[in-house]
Amino acid sequence: MALTDTAIRKAKTQSKRYKLTDGVGLFVEVMPSGSKYFRYRFKLNGKESKATLGEYPNMTLAEARQARDDIKALVKQGIHPNDHKKQQQAQQAEEAARQQAQAERLTFRQLFEEWHHHNSESKGGDSWKIGYAKDIRERVEAHLIPLLGNLPAEDIKPKDIIRALKEIEAKGILETLKRSRQYASRIFRYGVGMGHCERDPVRDLPNDIFQKQKKTNFSHISERGDLHQLLNAIDGYLGDISTATALKLAPYVFLRPNELAGLRWDEINLTDDLKLGTATLKHGAITIKADRMKMGREHIVPLSQQTRTLIESMLVFSDGTDFVFPSPRTKARPISEQSLNAGLHRIGFKGRQTAHGFRHTASTLLNEQGFNRDHIEKQLAHEGGKDTVRETYNKAEYLTQRADMMQAWANHLDGIKAGADVVPLFAKNE
C-alpha cells in the first residue's frame, strides 16, 4: 500500500530503525533518533544498491517519488546515481570557477583606473605630475572609455581599437588620435605585465590606416603641465610692454600672429553687453576688418573678462597711435609678428611653442572637450571665399555660443596657469 504524508508524519520512533514501504523501491527509513529518510533500492548490473534521496519533512513525499523516478531513468541508462551526482558536482564547481574568473576579469575602464593609479600614486620620483595625470585621464575618458570602457580588457581585439581611433580621426583631432593610441597601448602593456590580459591589441595596428598629421612649423603645446609652465613664463616676460601684453593675449583669442600684432584700436569695442545681431557680448568684442584677415572676411572675437582686462591695460599707451600694441621704436606702426616668436624664444620655448601654435593648442583641447567643431572652426576663421550676400550673417554666426566658449576657455587657461585642480571644460553644443 502506498504511503501518505500523514502516515510518515505519525510514524513513531522505535529502539531500532525500521522501514515504511511506498512501492517501486521507494521507502522511508525511520531512525531511533526520530529522523526519517527517503531511500530508493535499485539493481544495476545485477548488483543491489540503495540511494538516499533526502530527509523528511525537508523533502516531501511527492518530491521523493520524483527523485526515485529520476534515478530509475539513470539506472535504465546504466548510470549509477552516485556517479551522476559526482559529475553534477564537478560541473557545478567548474561553473562556479568560471563565474569567479569572469567576475575577476577587469574591464578596460578598470584596467585604466589601475594603471592610472599605479603611475600617479607610485612612490618616489617615478610618479606622474598632477597635470600630466589629468591630461591622460581627460583624453582616455573622452575618447577611449565610451567605446571600450565596459569591455573585458582581455577580450578587446584590434578591430575594437580601430573603431575607437576612427571616431577620433573623424573629428579631425589627429594629435589626440596619436596620443590616445599611445595611451591605449601603454594600458594594455601594463595589463599584460600584471596578468590581466595576454597581449596588447594596439601593437600590431598598421600606421597607414589612419590619416597622417600634416607637418607644420607651428610648434604647440597641449599638455597641461607644459601649458602651466608656458603661461607662467609668459607672465614673467620682461621685454617691452606691447610684446609682453600681446603674448599674454595670444593663448586666449585664436588670432593669427599678424592679426594679433597689428590689432588696431578701431577694431576694439569695450562696450558692456554689446549687441551684435541677436547676440549680446558681455565684455565687448574685437572686429577685424576683412582686408586684414587671411580669408578675406570680417572676423569677430568675443572678449572674455580676461582678454578685455588685458586690452584695457594698453589704453594708457593709446595716445598718438592707432595700434593696441605699438612698436617700442615708433607709435606709427605695430610690433611685428616676429616679435611674438622672439619673445617665446627668450622665455625658453624655442622649438616648443610658436605664436601661431596657440591656435593649434586651442583647437586640439576644445575639440577634445567636445565643443561643437563648427563653433571652433568659426572662431579660428577657417573659411574663405567671397560671398557678399552671406558675409554679414557669417561674421556673427554662432556668436552667442562662441562667446560662451571663449569665456570657458579663458577660465580653463587661468586654472591651468594657477596650477589649480582644473575641472574639465564642459562643451556647449547648441
Short mmCIF file of N, CA and C in Angstrom, two decimals, residues 23-133:
data_model
loop_
_atom_site.label_atom_id
_atom_site.label_comp_id
_atom_site.label_asym_id
_atom_site.label_seq_id
_atom_site.Cartn_x
_atom_site.Cartn_y
_atom_site.Cartn_z
N GLY A 23 6.67 1.72 -2.37
CA GLY A 23 6.49 0.95 -3.59
C GLY A 23 7.51 1.34 -4.65
N VAL A 24 7.75 0.43 -5.60
CA VAL A 24 8.69 0.61 -6.71
C VAL A 24 10.06 1.01 -6.16
N GLY A 25 10.46 0.36 -5.06
CA GLY A 25 11.80 0.55 -4.50
C GLY A 25 11.93 1.69 -3.53
N LEU A 26 10.89 2.53 -3.39
CA LEU A 26 10.98 3.69 -2.51
C LEU A 26 10.46 3.32 -1.13
N PHE A 27 11.22 3.77 -0.10
CA PHE A 27 10.76 3.55 1.28
C PHE A 27 11.29 4.66 2.16
N VAL A 28 10.68 4.75 3.36
CA VAL A 28 11.13 5.70 4.37
C VAL A 28 11.75 4.89 5.49
N GLU A 29 12.96 5.30 5.88
CA GLU A 29 13.64 4.63 6.99
C GLU A 29 13.56 5.54 8.21
N VAL A 30 12.91 5.01 9.27
CA VAL A 30 12.72 5.78 10.49
C VAL A 30 13.82 5.39 11.47
N MET A 31 14.60 6.39 11.91
CA MET A 31 15.76 6.14 12.76
C MET A 31 15.37 6.26 14.24
N PRO A 32 16.10 5.59 15.14
CA PRO A 32 15.84 5.70 16.58
C PRO A 32 15.90 7.15 17.07
N SER A 33 16.66 7.96 16.38
CA SER A 33 16.78 9.37 16.78
C SER A 33 15.55 10.18 16.42
N GLY A 34 14.68 9.61 15.56
CA GLY A 34 13.49 10.32 15.11
C GLY A 34 13.61 10.84 13.69
N SER A 35 14.82 10.81 13.13
CA SER A 35 15.00 11.26 11.74
C SER A 35 14.36 10.27 10.79
N LYS A 36 13.85 10.79 9.66
CA LYS A 36 13.15 9.96 8.67
C LYS A 36 13.75 10.26 7.29
N TYR A 37 14.25 9.21 6.62
CA TYR A 37 14.94 9.39 5.35
C TYR A 37 14.24 8.63 4.24
N PHE A 38 14.10 9.32 3.10
CA PHE A 38 13.63 8.64 1.90
C PHE A 38 14.82 7.94 1.26
N ARG A 39 14.62 6.63 0.96
CA ARG A 39 15.68 5.89 0.28
C ARG A 39 15.07 5.11 -0.87
N TYR A 40 15.95 4.83 -1.84
CA TYR A 40 15.49 4.09 -3.03
C TYR A 40 16.42 2.91 -3.25
N ARG A 41 15.79 1.70 -3.36
CA ARG A 41 16.56 0.48 -3.60
C ARG A 41 16.45 0.14 -5.08
N PHE A 42 17.63 -0.16 -5.70
CA PHE A 42 17.64 -0.48 -7.13
C PHE A 42 18.74 -1.48 -7.42
N LYS A 43 18.69 -2.07 -8.62
CA LYS A 43 19.72 -3.00 -9.08
C LYS A 43 20.37 -2.44 -10.33
N LEU A 44 21.70 -2.51 -10.38
CA LEU A 44 22.46 -2.06 -11.56
C LEU A 44 23.54 -3.09 -11.83
N ASN A 45 23.51 -3.65 -13.04
CA ASN A 45 24.47 -4.69 -13.42
C ASN A 45 24.42 -5.88 -12.47
N GLY A 46 23.20 -6.22 -12.03
CA GLY A 46 22.99 -7.38 -11.16
C GLY A 46 23.34 -7.15 -9.72
N LYS A 47 23.75 -5.95 -9.38
CA LYS A 47 24.15 -5.67 -8.00
C LYS A 47 23.15 -4.71 -7.37
N GLU A 48 22.68 -5.10 -6.16
CA GLU A 48 21.70 -4.29 -5.47
C GLU A 48 22.37 -3.14 -4.74
N SER A 49 21.76 -1.93 -4.86
CA SER A 49 22.28 -0.73 -4.19
C SER A 49 21.10 0.09 -3.69
N LYS A 50 21.40 1.02 -2.86
CA LYS A 50 20.35 1.95 -2.44
C LYS A 50 20.93 3.36 -2.38
N ALA A 51 20.03 4.32 -2.63
CA ALA A 51 20.42 5.72 -2.64
C ALA A 51 19.55 6.51 -1.68
N THR A 52 20.17 7.40 -0.90
CA THR A 52 19.43 8.28 0.00
C THR A 52 18.98 9.51 -0.80
N LEU A 53 17.67 9.77 -0.78
CA LEU A 53 17.10 10.85 -1.59
C LEU A 53 16.99 12.16 -0.82
N GLY A 54 16.69 12.07 0.48
CA GLY A 54 16.52 13.28 1.26
C GLY A 54 15.87 12.97 2.59
N GLU A 55 15.77 13.97 3.44
CA GLU A 55 15.20 13.78 4.77
C GLU A 55 13.82 14.42 4.83
N TYR A 56 12.89 13.67 5.43
CA TYR A 56 11.54 14.17 5.66
C TYR A 56 11.57 15.04 6.92
N PRO A 57 10.92 16.19 6.98
CA PRO A 57 9.94 16.73 6.02
C PRO A 57 10.56 17.74 5.02
N ASN A 58 11.93 17.90 5.07
CA ASN A 58 12.54 18.84 4.12
C ASN A 58 12.24 18.41 2.68
N MET A 59 12.18 17.12 2.46
CA MET A 59 11.75 16.58 1.17
C MET A 59 10.36 16.01 1.35
N THR A 60 9.44 16.39 0.50
CA THR A 60 8.07 15.87 0.60
C THR A 60 7.99 14.49 -0.07
N LEU A 61 6.89 13.81 0.15
CA LEU A 61 6.68 12.50 -0.46
C LEU A 61 6.65 12.61 -1.98
N ALA A 62 5.99 13.66 -2.47
CA ALA A 62 5.91 13.85 -3.93
C ALA A 62 7.30 14.06 -4.52
N GLU A 63 8.13 14.86 -3.82
CA GLU A 63 9.49 15.11 -4.31
C GLU A 63 10.32 13.84 -4.28
N ALA A 64 10.11 13.03 -3.25
CA ALA A 64 10.85 11.77 -3.15
C ALA A 64 10.49 10.84 -4.29
N ARG A 65 9.21 10.76 -4.63
CA ARG A 65 8.79 9.91 -5.75
C ARG A 65 9.39 10.40 -7.07
N GLN A 66 9.46 11.74 -7.24
CA GLN A 66 10.06 12.28 -8.47
C GLN A 66 11.56 11.95 -8.52
N ALA A 67 12.24 12.08 -7.37
CA ALA A 67 13.67 11.77 -7.31
C ALA A 67 13.91 10.29 -7.62
N ARG A 68 13.02 9.44 -7.09
CA ARG A 68 13.13 8.00 -7.40
C ARG A 68 13.00 7.75 -8.90
N ASP A 69 12.02 8.42 -9.51
CA ASP A 69 11.81 8.23 -10.95
C ASP A 69 13.01 8.71 -11.76
N ASP A 70 13.66 9.81 -11.30
CA ASP A 70 14.84 10.33 -11.99
C ASP A 70 15.98 9.32 -11.92
N ILE A 71 16.18 8.73 -10.72
CA ILE A 71 17.26 7.75 -10.57
C ILE A 71 16.94 6.49 -11.37
N LYS A 72 15.69 6.13 -11.36
CA LYS A 72 15.27 4.95 -12.12
C LYS A 72 15.61 5.12 -13.60
N ALA A 73 15.41 6.36 -14.11
CA ALA A 73 15.74 6.63 -15.52
C ALA A 73 17.23 6.54 -15.76
N LEU A 74 18.05 7.00 -14.78
CA LEU A 74 19.50 6.89 -14.91
C LEU A 74 19.95 5.44 -14.92
N VAL A 75 19.37 4.67 -13.99
CA VAL A 75 19.74 3.25 -13.89
C VAL A 75 19.40 2.52 -15.18
N LYS A 76 18.28 2.90 -15.76
CA LYS A 76 17.87 2.28 -17.03
C LYS A 76 18.90 2.53 -18.13
N GLN A 77 19.62 3.69 -18.01
CA GLN A 77 20.67 4.01 -18.99
C GLN A 77 22.02 3.43 -18.59
N GLY A 78 22.06 2.72 -17.45
CA GLY A 78 23.31 2.13 -16.99
C GLY A 78 24.18 3.09 -16.21
N ILE A 79 23.57 4.16 -15.69
CA ILE A 79 24.33 5.18 -14.95
C ILE A 79 24.04 5.04 -13.46
N HIS A 80 25.10 4.94 -12.66
CA HIS A 80 24.92 4.86 -11.22
C HIS A 80 24.64 6.26 -10.69
N PRO A 81 23.63 6.44 -9.81
CA PRO A 81 23.28 7.79 -9.32
C PRO A 81 24.43 8.48 -8.60
N ASN A 82 25.28 7.70 -7.93
CA ASN A 82 26.43 8.33 -7.25
C ASN A 82 27.40 8.94 -8.26
N ASP A 83 27.62 8.20 -9.37
CA ASP A 83 28.49 8.74 -10.42
C ASP A 83 27.88 9.99 -11.04
N HIS A 84 26.56 9.95 -11.21
CA HIS A 84 25.87 11.11 -11.78
C HIS A 84 25.98 12.32 -10.85
N LYS A 85 25.85 12.06 -9.55
CA LYS A 85 25.94 13.14 -8.56
C LYS A 85 27.34 13.76 -8.56
N LYS A 86 28.36 12.90 -8.65
CA LYS A 86 29.74 13.42 -8.69
C LYS A 86 29.97 14.26 -9.94
N GLN A 87 29.41 13.80 -11.06
CA GLN A 87 29.57 14.54 -12.30
C GLN A 87 28.90 15.91 -12.20
N GLN A 88 27.68 15.92 -11.59
CA GLN A 88 26.98 17.20 -11.41
C GLN A 88 27.77 18.14 -10.51
N GLN A 89 28.33 17.60 -9.44
CA GLN A 89 29.11 18.42 -8.52
C GLN A 89 30.34 19.01 -9.22
N ALA A 90 30.97 18.17 -10.05
CA ALA A 90 32.15 18.65 -10.78
C ALA A 90 31.76 19.77 -11.75
N GLN A 91 30.61 19.60 -12.43
CA GLN A 91 30.15 20.63 -13.37
C GLN A 91 29.81 21.92 -12.64
N GLN A 92 29.18 21.78 -11.48
CA GLN A 92 28.82 22.95 -10.69
C GLN A 92 30.08 23.68 -10.21
N ALA A 93 31.08 22.92 -9.80
CA ALA A 93 32.33 23.53 -9.35
C ALA A 93 33.03 24.25 -10.51
N GLU A 94 32.98 23.61 -11.69
CA GLU A 94 33.59 24.21 -12.87
C GLU A 94 32.88 25.51 -13.25
N GLU A 95 31.55 25.50 -13.17
CA GLU A 95 30.78 26.69 -13.50
C GLU A 95 31.04 27.80 -12.47
N ALA A 96 31.15 27.42 -11.19
CA ALA A 96 31.43 28.40 -10.16
C ALA A 96 32.80 29.04 -10.38
N ALA A 97 33.77 28.19 -10.77
CA ALA A 97 35.12 28.70 -11.04
C ALA A 97 35.10 29.63 -12.25
N ARG A 98 34.30 29.26 -13.28
CA ARG A 98 34.20 30.10 -14.47
C ARG A 98 33.59 31.46 -14.12
N GLN A 99 32.53 31.42 -13.31
CA GLN A 99 31.88 32.67 -12.92
C GLN A 99 32.81 33.53 -12.06
N GLN A 100 33.60 32.87 -11.20
CA GLN A 100 34.54 33.61 -10.37
C GLN A 100 35.62 34.28 -11.23
N ALA A 101 36.11 33.51 -12.21
CA ALA A 101 37.13 34.05 -13.12
C ALA A 101 36.54 35.21 -13.92
N GLN A 102 35.27 35.06 -14.34
CA GLN A 102 34.61 36.13 -15.09
C GLN A 102 34.48 37.38 -14.24
N ALA A 103 34.14 37.17 -12.96
CA ALA A 103 33.97 38.30 -12.06
C ALA A 103 35.30 39.01 -11.81
N GLU A 104 36.40 38.26 -11.85
CA GLU A 104 37.71 38.82 -11.58
C GLU A 104 38.33 39.47 -12.81
N ARG A 105 37.74 39.28 -14.00
CA ARG A 105 38.29 39.90 -15.22
C ARG A 105 38.05 41.40 -15.18
N LEU A 106 39.06 42.15 -15.49
CA LEU A 106 38.94 43.60 -15.48
C LEU A 106 38.38 44.11 -16.79
N THR A 107 37.49 45.07 -16.70
CA THR A 107 37.07 45.79 -17.90
C THR A 107 38.19 46.76 -18.28
N PHE A 108 38.09 47.32 -19.48
CA PHE A 108 39.10 48.29 -19.90
C PHE A 108 39.10 49.49 -18.95
N ARG A 109 37.91 49.91 -18.53
CA ARG A 109 37.83 51.03 -17.58
C ARG A 109 38.57 50.70 -16.29
N GLN A 110 38.34 49.50 -15.75
CA GLN A 110 39.00 49.11 -14.51
C GLN A 110 40.52 48.99 -14.69
N LEU A 111 40.93 48.46 -15.84
CA LEU A 111 42.36 48.35 -16.12
C LEU A 111 42.98 49.74 -16.23
N PHE A 112 42.29 50.66 -16.90
CA PHE A 112 42.79 52.03 -16.98
C PHE A 112 42.94 52.63 -15.60
N GLU A 113 41.93 52.46 -14.74
CA GLU A 113 41.99 53.05 -13.39
C GLU A 113 43.16 52.47 -12.61
N GLU A 114 43.39 51.16 -12.73
CA GLU A 114 44.50 50.54 -12.01
C GLU A 114 45.83 51.07 -12.53
N TRP A 115 45.96 51.15 -13.85
CA TRP A 115 47.19 51.66 -14.47
C TRP A 115 47.43 53.12 -14.08
N HIS A 116 46.37 53.91 -14.14
CA HIS A 116 46.47 55.35 -13.82
C HIS A 116 46.87 55.53 -12.36
N HIS A 117 46.22 54.78 -11.47
CA HIS A 117 46.53 54.87 -10.04
C HIS A 117 47.97 54.43 -9.78
N HIS A 118 48.38 53.35 -10.45
CA HIS A 118 49.74 52.82 -10.26
C HIS A 118 50.79 53.88 -10.60
N ASN A 119 50.55 54.64 -11.65
CA ASN A 119 51.54 55.61 -12.11
C ASN A 119 51.42 56.97 -11.44
N SER A 120 50.21 57.35 -11.06
CA SER A 120 50.04 58.68 -10.45
C SER A 120 50.23 58.66 -8.94
N GLU A 121 50.15 57.47 -8.35
CA GLU A 121 50.27 57.37 -6.89
C GLU A 121 51.53 56.64 -6.45
N SER A 122 52.39 56.26 -7.40
CA SER A 122 53.58 55.49 -7.04
C SER A 122 54.53 56.35 -6.22
N LYS A 123 55.31 55.68 -5.40
CA LYS A 123 56.25 56.38 -4.52
C LYS A 123 57.52 56.73 -5.28
N GLY A 124 58.23 57.72 -4.79
CA GLY A 124 59.50 58.08 -5.39
C GLY A 124 59.35 59.02 -6.56
N GLY A 125 60.40 59.10 -7.38
CA GLY A 125 60.43 60.07 -8.47
C GLY A 125 59.74 59.62 -9.73
N ASP A 126 59.18 58.40 -9.75
CA ASP A 126 58.56 57.90 -10.97
C ASP A 126 57.09 58.28 -11.10
N SER A 127 56.53 58.89 -10.08
CA SER A 127 55.10 59.24 -10.11
C SER A 127 54.84 60.35 -11.12
N TRP A 128 53.71 60.25 -11.81
CA TRP A 128 53.33 61.29 -12.77
C TRP A 128 53.08 62.62 -12.05
N LYS A 129 53.35 63.70 -12.75
CA LYS A 129 52.95 65.02 -12.25
C LYS A 129 51.42 65.13 -12.32
N ILE A 130 50.83 65.94 -11.44
CA ILE A 130 49.37 66.06 -11.37
C ILE A 130 48.78 66.47 -12.71
N GLY A 131 49.38 67.47 -13.33
CA GLY A 131 48.85 67.95 -14.60
C GLY A 131 48.89 66.89 -15.69
N TYR A 132 49.99 66.15 -15.74
CA TYR A 132 50.12 65.10 -16.75
C TYR A 132 49.08 64.01 -16.52
N ALA A 133 48.88 63.64 -15.26
CA ALA A 133 47.89 62.61 -14.93
C ALA A 133 46.49 63.07 -15.34
#
